[in-house]
PDB file of C-alpha atoms in Angstrom:
ATOM      1  CA  MET A1171     -28.907  16.551  -4.219  1.00 35.00           C
ATOM      2  CA  ALA A1172     -24.849  15.898  -4.769  1.00 37.00           C
ATOM      3  CA  THR A1173     -23.078  13.771  -6.977  1.00 37.00           C
ATOM      4  CA  ARG A1174     -19.708  11.860  -6.243  1.00 40.00           C
ATOM      5  CA  HIS A1175     -16.559  12.898  -7.900  1.00 38.00           C
ATOM      6  CA  VAL A1176     -15.040  10.248 -10.246  1.00 45.00           C
ATOM      7  CA  ILE A1177     -11.400  10.100 -10.283  1.00 50.00           C
ATOM      8  CA  THR A1178     -10.003   9.793 -13.902  1.00 62.00           C
ATOM      9  CA  MET A1179      -6.359   8.358 -15.056  1.00 63.00           C
ATOM     10  CA  ARG A1180      -4.850  12.262 -15.667  1.00 62.00           C
ATOM     11  CA  GLU A1181      -6.485  12.367 -11.261  1.00 63.00           C
ATOM     12  CA  LEU A1182      -4.766   9.494 -10.416  1.00 72.00           C
ATOM     13  CA  ARG A1183      -1.876   9.388 -12.485  1.00 82.00           C
ATOM     14  CA  PRO A1184      -0.788   6.141 -12.327  1.00 91.00           C
ATOM     15  CA  ARG A1185       3.653   5.377 -12.171  1.00 91.00           C
ATOM     16  CA  PHE A1186       1.949   2.055 -14.513  1.00 95.00           C
ATOM     17  CA  PHE A1187       1.564   5.006 -16.908  1.00 95.00           C
ATOM     18  CA  GLU A1188       4.092   7.230 -16.611  1.00 94.00           C
ATOM     19  CA  GLY A1189       5.267   8.360 -19.912  1.00 94.00           C
ATOM     20  CA  LEU A1190       3.065   6.626 -21.978  1.00 95.00           C
ATOM     21  CA  THR A1191       0.322   9.084 -24.592  1.00 94.00           C
ATOM     22  CA  PRO A1192      -2.772   9.397 -23.898  1.00 92.00           C
ATOM     23  CA  SER A1193      -3.756   7.274 -26.838  1.00 94.00           C
ATOM     24  CA  GLU A1194      -2.109   4.455 -25.165  1.00 95.00           C
ATOM     25  CA  ILE A1195      -3.152   4.922 -21.591  1.00 94.00           C
ATOM     26  CA  THR A1196      -6.520   4.923 -23.551  1.00 93.00           C
ATOM     27  CA  ALA A1197      -5.266   1.527 -25.360  1.00 95.00           C
ATOM     28  CA  VAL A1198      -3.952   0.073 -22.020  1.00 96.00           C
ATOM     29  CA  THR A1199      -6.653   0.780 -20.373  1.00 95.00           C
ATOM     30  CA  SER A1200      -9.457  -0.901 -22.345  1.00 95.00           C
ATOM     31  CA  ALA A1201      -7.661  -3.712 -22.390  1.00 97.00           C
ATOM     32  CA  ALA A1202      -8.225  -3.992 -18.417  1.00 97.00           C
ATOM     33  CA  LYS A1203     -11.145  -5.561 -16.803  1.00 97.00           C
ATOM     34  CA  PRO A1204     -13.253  -3.122 -14.035  1.00 96.00           C
ATOM     35  CA  ARG A1205     -13.435  -5.040 -10.267  1.00 97.00           C
ATOM     36  CA  ARG A1206     -14.591  -3.947  -7.174  1.00 97.00           C
ATOM     37  CA  TYR A1207     -14.140  -5.556  -3.919  1.00 98.00           C
ATOM     38  CA  LEU A1208     -15.375  -5.192  -0.387  1.00 97.00           C
ATOM     39  CA  ARG A1209     -13.521  -3.922   2.360  1.00 93.00           C
ATOM     40  CA  GLY A1210     -11.467  -6.975   3.626  1.00 94.00           C
ATOM     41  CA  SER A1211     -12.008  -8.760   0.475  1.00 97.00           C
ATOM     42  CA  VAL A1212      -8.534 -10.663  -0.589  1.00 97.00           C
ATOM     43  CA  ILE A1213      -7.941  -9.713  -4.152  1.00 98.00           C
ATOM     44  CA  VAL A1214      -4.974 -12.054  -4.575  1.00 97.00           C
ATOM     45  CA  ASN A1215      -3.703 -14.779  -2.510  1.00 97.00           C
ATOM     46  CA  GLN A1216      -0.822 -16.328  -1.842  1.00 97.00           C
ATOM     47  CA  ALA A1217       0.545 -19.641  -3.985  1.00 96.00           C
ATOM     48  CA  ASN A1218      -1.903 -18.877  -6.311  1.00 97.00           C
ATOM     49  CA  PRO A1219      -1.016 -19.339  -9.683  1.00 97.00           C
ATOM     50  CA  ALA A1220       0.423 -15.098 -10.972  1.00 97.00           C
ATOM     51  CA  ASP A1221      -2.622 -15.275 -13.796  1.00 97.00           C
ATOM     52  CA  HIS A1222      -3.202 -11.167 -13.191  1.00 98.00           C
ATOM     53  CA  LEU A1223      -2.399  -7.860 -12.883  1.00 98.00           C
ATOM     54  CA  PHE A1224      -4.035  -5.226 -10.430  1.00 98.00           C
ATOM     55  CA  LEU A1225      -3.765  -1.725 -10.933  1.00 97.00           C
ATOM     56  CA  LEU A1226      -5.811  -0.397  -7.525  1.00 96.00           C
ATOM     57  CA  THR A1227      -7.931   3.161  -8.671  1.00 95.00           C
ATOM     58  CA  SER A1228      -9.584   3.470  -5.869  1.00 93.00           C
ATOM     59  CA  GLY A1229      -9.616   2.670  -2.360  1.00 91.00           C
ATOM     60  CA  ARG A1230      -7.096   1.156  -0.502  1.00 89.00           C
ATOM     61  CA  ALA A1231      -5.269  -2.225  -0.176  1.00 93.00           C
ATOM     62  CA  ARG A1232      -2.011  -3.740   1.107  1.00 91.00           C
ATOM     63  CA  TYR A1233      -0.002  -6.783   1.655  1.00 93.00           C
ATOM     64  CA  PHE A1234       0.127  -9.502   3.437  1.00 92.00           C
ATOM     65  CA  TYR A1235       1.282 -13.499   4.569  1.00 93.00           C
ATOM     66  CA  TRP A1236       0.566 -15.798   6.301  1.00 95.00           C
ATOM     67  CA  THR A1237       2.886 -18.001   8.259  1.00 93.00           C
ATOM     68  CA  ARG A1238       2.730 -21.912   8.550  1.00 92.00           C
ATOM     69  CA  ASP A1239       1.884 -21.330  11.801  1.00 93.00           C
ATOM     70  CA  GLY A1240      -1.128 -19.424  11.081  1.00 92.00           C
ATOM     71  CA  ARG A1241       0.142 -15.523  11.665  1.00 87.00           C
ATOM     72  CA  LYS A1242      -1.025 -13.462   9.772  1.00 87.00           C
ATOM     73  CA  VAL A1243       1.569 -10.329   8.645  1.00 85.00           C
ATOM     74  CA  ILE A1244       0.991  -6.838   6.865  1.00 83.00           C
ATOM     75  CA  LEU A1245       3.724  -5.936   5.040  1.00 85.00           C
ATOM     76  CA  PHE A1246       3.318  -2.964   2.309  1.00 83.00           C
ATOM     77  CA  TRP A1247       0.113  -0.474   2.338  1.00 85.00           C
ATOM     78  CA  LEU A1248      -1.345   0.365  -1.330  1.00 90.00           C
ATOM     79  CA  PRO A1249      -2.641   3.393  -1.930  1.00 87.00           C
ATOM     80  CA  ALA A1250      -4.787   4.342  -5.612  1.00 90.00           C
ATOM     81  CA  GLY A1251      -2.369   4.486  -8.214  1.00 92.00           C
ATOM     82  CA  GLU A1252       0.289   1.849  -7.646  1.00 93.00           C
ATOM     83  CA  ILE A1253       0.333  -1.653  -9.194  1.00 96.00           C
ATOM     84  CA  PHE A1254      -0.238  -5.701  -7.492  1.00 96.00           C
ATOM     85  CA  GLY A1255       0.331  -8.023  -9.102  1.00 96.00           C
ATOM     86  CA  ALA A1256       3.696  -8.013 -11.049  1.00 95.00           C
ATOM     87  CA  ALA A1257       4.608 -11.535 -11.657  1.00 95.00           C
ATOM     88  CA  ALA A1258       1.810 -12.013 -13.978  1.00 96.00           C
ATOM     89  CA  LEU A1259       4.747  -9.976 -16.371  1.00 95.00           C
ATOM     90  CA  LEU A1260       7.580 -13.348 -15.951  1.00 94.00           C
ATOM     91  CA  SER A1261       7.617 -14.938 -18.747  1.00 92.00           C
ATOM     92  CA  ARG A1262       7.014 -18.151 -17.315  1.00 93.00           C
ATOM     93  CA  LEU A1263       3.954 -18.783 -15.098  1.00 93.00           C
ATOM     94  CA  SER A1264       4.611 -17.800 -11.524  1.00 95.00           C
ATOM     95  CA  ASP A1265       2.366 -17.735  -7.806  1.00 97.00           C
ATOM     96  CA  TYR A1266       1.133 -15.166  -5.995  1.00 97.00           C
ATOM     97  CA  LEU A1267       4.849 -14.732  -3.140  1.00 95.00           C
ATOM     98  CA  VAL A1268       1.862 -12.415  -0.456  1.00 96.00           C
ATOM     99  CA  CYS A1269      -1.498 -12.149  -0.359  1.00 97.00           C
ATOM    100  CA  THR A1270      -3.246  -8.568  -0.970  1.00 97.00           C
ATOM    101  CA  GLU A1271      -6.411  -7.366   0.662  1.00 97.00           C
ATOM    102  CA  ALA A1272      -8.646  -4.170   0.289  1.00 96.00           C
ATOM    103  CA  VAL A1273      -8.698  -2.226   3.065  1.00 89.00           C
ATOM    104  CA  ARG A1274     -11.087   0.107   2.423  1.00 88.00           C
ATOM    105  CA  ASP A1275     -14.128  -0.654  -0.567  1.00 94.00           C
ATOM    106  CA  SER A1276     -12.380  -0.163  -3.772  1.00 96.00           C
ATOM    107  CA  SER A1277     -12.026  -0.693  -7.176  1.00 96.00           C
ATOM    108  CA  VAL A1278      -9.709  -2.349  -9.652  1.00 97.00           C
ATOM    109  CA  LEU A1279      -8.202  -2.786 -12.897  1.00 97.00           C
ATOM    110  CA  ALA A1280      -7.416  -6.677 -13.898  1.00 98.00           C
ATOM    111  CA  TRP A1281      -5.440  -7.730 -16.838  1.00 98.00           C
ATOM    112  CA  ASP A1282      -5.127 -11.496 -17.297  1.00 97.00           C
ATOM    113  CA  ARG A1283      -1.493 -12.983 -18.003  1.00 97.00           C
ATOM    114  CA  THR A1284      -2.076 -12.714 -21.998  1.00 97.00           C
ATOM    115  CA  THR A1285      -3.414  -9.212 -22.013  1.00 97.00           C
ATOM    116  CA  VAL A1286      -0.948  -7.978 -20.396  1.00 97.00           C
ATOM    117  CA  ARG A1287       2.611  -9.543 -21.155  1.00 97.00           C
ATOM    118  CA  ALA A1288       1.122  -8.496 -24.775  1.00 97.00           C
ATOM    119  CA  LEU A1289       1.045  -4.700 -24.478  1.00 97.00           C
ATOM    120  CA  ILE A1290       4.330  -5.057 -22.428  1.00 96.00           C
ATOM    121  CA  GLY A1291       5.480  -5.819 -26.014  1.00 95.00           C
ATOM    122  CA  ARG A1292       3.732  -3.385 -27.880  1.00 97.00           C
ATOM    123  CA  TYR A1293       4.335  -0.531 -24.791  1.00 97.00           C
ATOM    124  CA  PRO A1294       7.536  -1.244 -23.588  1.00 96.00           C
ATOM    125  CA  GLN A1295       7.747   1.868 -21.271  1.00 96.00           C
ATOM    126  CA  LEU A1296       5.329  -0.161 -18.712  1.00 96.00           C
ATOM    127  CA  THR A1297       8.146  -2.601 -18.413  1.00 95.00           C
ATOM    128  CA  ASP A1298       9.906   0.568 -17.548  1.00 96.00           C
ATOM    129  CA  ASN A1299       7.055   1.389 -15.203  1.00 95.00           C
ATOM    130  CA  VAL A1300       7.525  -1.824 -13.354  1.00 95.00           C
ATOM    131  CA  LEU A1301      10.067  -1.728 -12.935  1.00 94.00           C
ATOM    132  CA  SER A1302      10.550   1.559 -10.345  1.00 92.00           C
ATOM    133  CA  THR A1303       6.982   0.645  -8.872  1.00 90.00           C
ATOM    134  CA  MET A1304       9.707  -2.355  -7.411  1.00 90.00           C
ATOM    135  CA  GLN A1305      12.243  -0.034  -6.684  1.00 89.00           C
ATOM    136  CA  ASP A1306      10.578   1.683  -4.438  1.00 85.00           C
ATOM    137  CA  TYR A1307       9.310  -1.566  -2.846  1.00 82.00           C
ATOM    138  CA  LEU A1308      12.959  -1.955  -1.957  1.00 84.00           C
ATOM    139  CA  ILE A1309      13.476   0.851  -0.867  1.00 79.00           C
ATOM    140  CA  THR A1310      11.003   0.200   1.443  1.00 76.00           C
ATOM    141  CA  TYR A1311      12.005  -2.908   2.552  1.00 77.00           C
ATOM    142  CA  ARG A1312      15.494  -1.325   3.028  1.00 80.00           C
ATOM    143  CA  ALA A1313      14.588   1.355   5.397  1.00 74.00           C
ATOM    144  CA  ILE A1314      12.333  -1.142   7.608  1.00 75.00           C
ATOM    145  CA  HIS A1315      15.170  -3.235   7.736  1.00 77.00           C
ATOM    146  CA  VAL A1316      17.820  -1.218   8.902  1.00 79.00           C
ATOM    147  CA  SER A1317      15.256   0.266  11.471  1.00 76.00           C
ATOM    148  CA  LEU A1318      14.689  -3.713  12.996  1.00 76.00           C
ATOM    149  CA  ALA A1319      18.192  -4.239  13.468  1.00 79.00           C
ATOM    150  CA  CYS A1320      19.925   0.026  14.328  1.00 82.00           C
ATOM    151  CA  HIS A1321      16.611   1.241  16.315  1.00 84.00           C
ATOM    152  CA  ALA A1322      14.650   0.919  19.735  1.00 88.00           C
ATOM    153  CA  ALA A1323      10.943   0.790  19.907  1.00 88.00           C
ATOM    154  CA  PRO A1324       9.858   4.304  20.260  1.00 90.00           C
ATOM    155  CA  GLN A1325      11.755   4.928  16.205  1.00 88.00           C
ATOM    156  CA  ARG A1326      10.783   2.787  13.947  1.00 86.00           C
ATOM    157  CA  SER A1327       6.958   3.265  15.280  1.00 88.00           C
ATOM    158  CA  ALA A1328       7.720   6.804  14.402  1.00 88.00           C
ATOM    159  CA  GLN A1329       9.047   5.933  11.850  1.00 84.00           C
ATOM    160  CA  VAL A1330       6.160   3.568  10.028  1.00 83.00           C
ATOM    161  CA  LEU A1331       3.770   6.168  11.687  1.00 87.00           C
ATOM    162  CA  VAL A1332       5.001   8.437   9.573  1.00 86.00           C
ATOM    163  CA  ASN A1333       5.746   6.585   6.727  1.00 81.00           C
ATOM    164  CA  LEU A1334       1.800   5.550   6.549  1.00 81.00           C
ATOM    165  CA  ALA A1335       0.819   8.949   7.183  1.00 84.00           C
ATOM    166  CA  GLU A1336       3.050  10.671   4.001  1.00 81.00           C
ATOM    167  CA  ASP A1337       1.735   7.005   1.378  1.00 74.00           C
ATOM    168  CA  MET A1338      -1.711   6.662   2.567  1.00 75.00           C
ATOM    169  CA  GLY A1339      -2.743   9.752   4.894  1.00 81.00           C
ATOM    170  CA  ARG A1340      -5.289  12.292   3.774  1.00 83.00           C
ATOM    171  CA  ARG A1341      -5.003  15.942   4.947  1.00 88.00           C
ATOM    172  CA  VAL A1342      -7.731  17.303   7.471  1.00 89.00           C
ATOM    173  CA  VAL A1343      -7.790  20.280   9.748  1.00 89.00           C
ATOM    174  CA  GLY A1344      -5.028  20.238  12.205  1.00 88.00           C
ATOM    175  CA  GLY A1345      -2.761  17.601  10.024  1.00 91.00           C
ATOM    176  CA  ILE A1346      -3.462  14.203   8.259  1.00 91.00           C
ATOM    177  CA  GLU A1347      -5.620  11.479   9.456  1.00 89.00           C
ATOM    178  CA  LEU A1348      -5.338   7.858   9.285  1.00 86.00           C
ATOM    179  CA  ASP A1349      -7.372   5.131   8.965  1.00 82.00           C
ATOM    180  CA  ILE A1350      -5.420   2.419  11.394  1.00 82.00           C
ATOM    181  CA  ARG A1351      -5.341   0.225  14.431  1.00 81.00           C
ATOM    182  CA  ASN A1352      -3.298   0.094  17.245  1.00 85.00           C
ATOM    183  CA  GLU A1353      -2.866  -3.563  16.252  1.00 82.00           C
ATOM    184  CA  GLU A1354      -1.369  -2.651  12.598  1.00 80.00           C
ATOM    185  CA  LEU A1355       1.011  -0.453  13.820  1.00 83.00           C
ATOM    186  CA  ALA A1356       2.684  -2.574  16.100  1.00 84.00           C
ATOM    187  CA  ASN A1357       2.879  -5.320  13.451  1.00 77.00           C
ATOM    188  CA  GLU A1358       4.498  -2.346  10.893  1.00 77.00           C
ATOM    189  CA  ALA A1359       6.712  -1.795  13.271  1.00 81.00           C
ATOM    190  CA  ASN A1360       7.309  -5.283  15.127  1.00 80.00           C
ATOM    191  CA  ILE A1361       6.522  -4.508  17.925  1.00 85.00           C
ATOM    192  CA  THR A1362       3.473  -5.671  21.049  1.00 88.00           C
ATOM    193  CA  THR A1363       0.520  -3.619  20.887  1.00 88.00           C
ATOM    194  CA  PHE A1364       0.602  -2.330  24.968  1.00 91.00           C
ATOM    195  CA  THR A1365       4.237  -1.030  23.605  1.00 92.00           C
ATOM    196  CA  THR A1366       2.482   0.602  20.825  1.00 90.00           C
ATOM    197  CA  SER A1367      -0.804   1.875  22.858  1.00 91.00           C
ATOM    198  CA  ARG A1368       2.356   3.584  25.146  1.00 93.00           C
ATOM    199  CA  LEU A1369       3.981   5.151  23.105  1.00 93.00           C
ATOM    200  CA  LEU A1370       0.836   6.696  21.790  1.00 93.00           C
ATOM    201  CA  ARG A1371      -0.813   7.702  24.902  1.00 92.00           C
ATOM    202  CA  GLN A1372       2.470   9.503  25.451  1.00 93.00           C
ATOM    203  CA  TRP A1373       2.961  11.162  21.193  1.00 94.00           C
ATOM    204  CA  GLN A1374      -0.961  12.440  22.245  1.00 92.00           C
ATOM    205  CA  HIS A1375      -0.004  13.834  25.656  1.00 93.00           C
ATOM    206  CA  LYS A1376       3.150  15.692  23.634  1.00 92.00           C
ATOM    207  CA  GLY A1377       1.471  16.992  21.282  1.00 92.00           C
ATOM    208  CA  ALA A1378       2.011  15.159  18.837  1.00 93.00           C
ATOM    209  CA  LEU A1379      -1.006  13.616  17.486  1.00 93.00           C
ATOM    210  CA  ARG A1380      -4.737  12.719  18.679  1.00 92.00           C
ATOM    211  CA  LYS A1381      -6.020   8.831  19.047  1.00 87.00           C
ATOM    212  CA  ARG A1382      -9.568   8.233  17.648  1.00 78.00           C
ATOM    213  CA  ARG A1383     -11.672   5.364  17.446  1.00 74.00           C
ATOM    214  CA  GLY A1384      -9.703   3.381  14.521  1.00 73.00           C
ATOM    215  CA  LYS A1385      -8.593   7.249  13.389  1.00 84.00           C
ATOM    216  CA  LEU A1386      -5.639   8.736  14.571  1.00 89.00           C
ATOM    217  CA  LEU A1387      -4.656  12.675  13.715  1.00 91.00           C
ATOM    218  CA  LEU A1388      -0.641  12.973  13.548  1.00 93.00           C
ATOM    219  CA  GLN A1389      -0.447  16.590  14.324  1.00 93.00           C
ATOM    220  CA  SER A1390       3.212  17.079  14.748  1.00 92.00           C
ATOM    221  CA  ALA A1391       5.360  14.790  13.327  1.00 89.00           C
ATOM    222  CA  GLU A1392       8.513  16.967  14.771  1.00 91.00           C
ATOM    223  CA  LYS A1393       7.682  16.108  17.921  1.00 91.00           C
ATOM    224  CA  LEU A1394       7.957  12.540  17.012  1.00 91.00           C
ATOM    225  CA  PRO A1395      11.569  10.863  17.752  1.00 88.00           C
ATOM    226  CA  LEU A1396      12.949  10.479  13.972  1.00 79.00           C
ATOM    227  CA  LYS A1397      15.952   8.902  13.589  1.00 67.00           C
ATOM    228  CA  LEU A1398      17.751   8.921  10.044  1.00 57.00           C
ATOM    229  CA  ILE A1399      17.463   5.989   7.606  1.00 54.00           C
TER     230      ILE A1399
END
């Protein structure tokens, strides 16, 4: 029987641990509690007290937001190695601004607020790493905002597709495979599901991608209508 490979911190290389020595990483991870979540589980709820910081060690998650009229808006996808719940680091107790859900069966390390604030006092590099992560998020949202303001639906959809492939795709024979539905792509690009389906059919005909049930194989990003942001 084949044994399942367990990804180590050395292989995962979370940005949260950049600049720390192996012994410091061990000290930080030892202070966390491991948790597992099934696909579809909501790990963090918006408006709840931000009392934990999480590191996604396996699987995949995403941020989303419930609007006042009950719509679920997908905001940002999180691959393994990313942190979420950073509001727990603030000196004043705050609430989570968005929800975080597991897109696949996932594992996390969770630090309660008191513990993680003590750790950042002991290892200031952790604060720098969190700020670096927040900077990357800002860059991503800047690109999204500019794309919404300046680009038509095909360009926005193509850029979303390429970004998701880079962030969470799996390299397979023939290209990069994504587990994503048309509805999710439509939400990310702020277009209708009908438009997304039409664009995917066009791009499949051009040989840019291949669509299967629940999966998408990006074969050639060069054949997509990308524009520089």
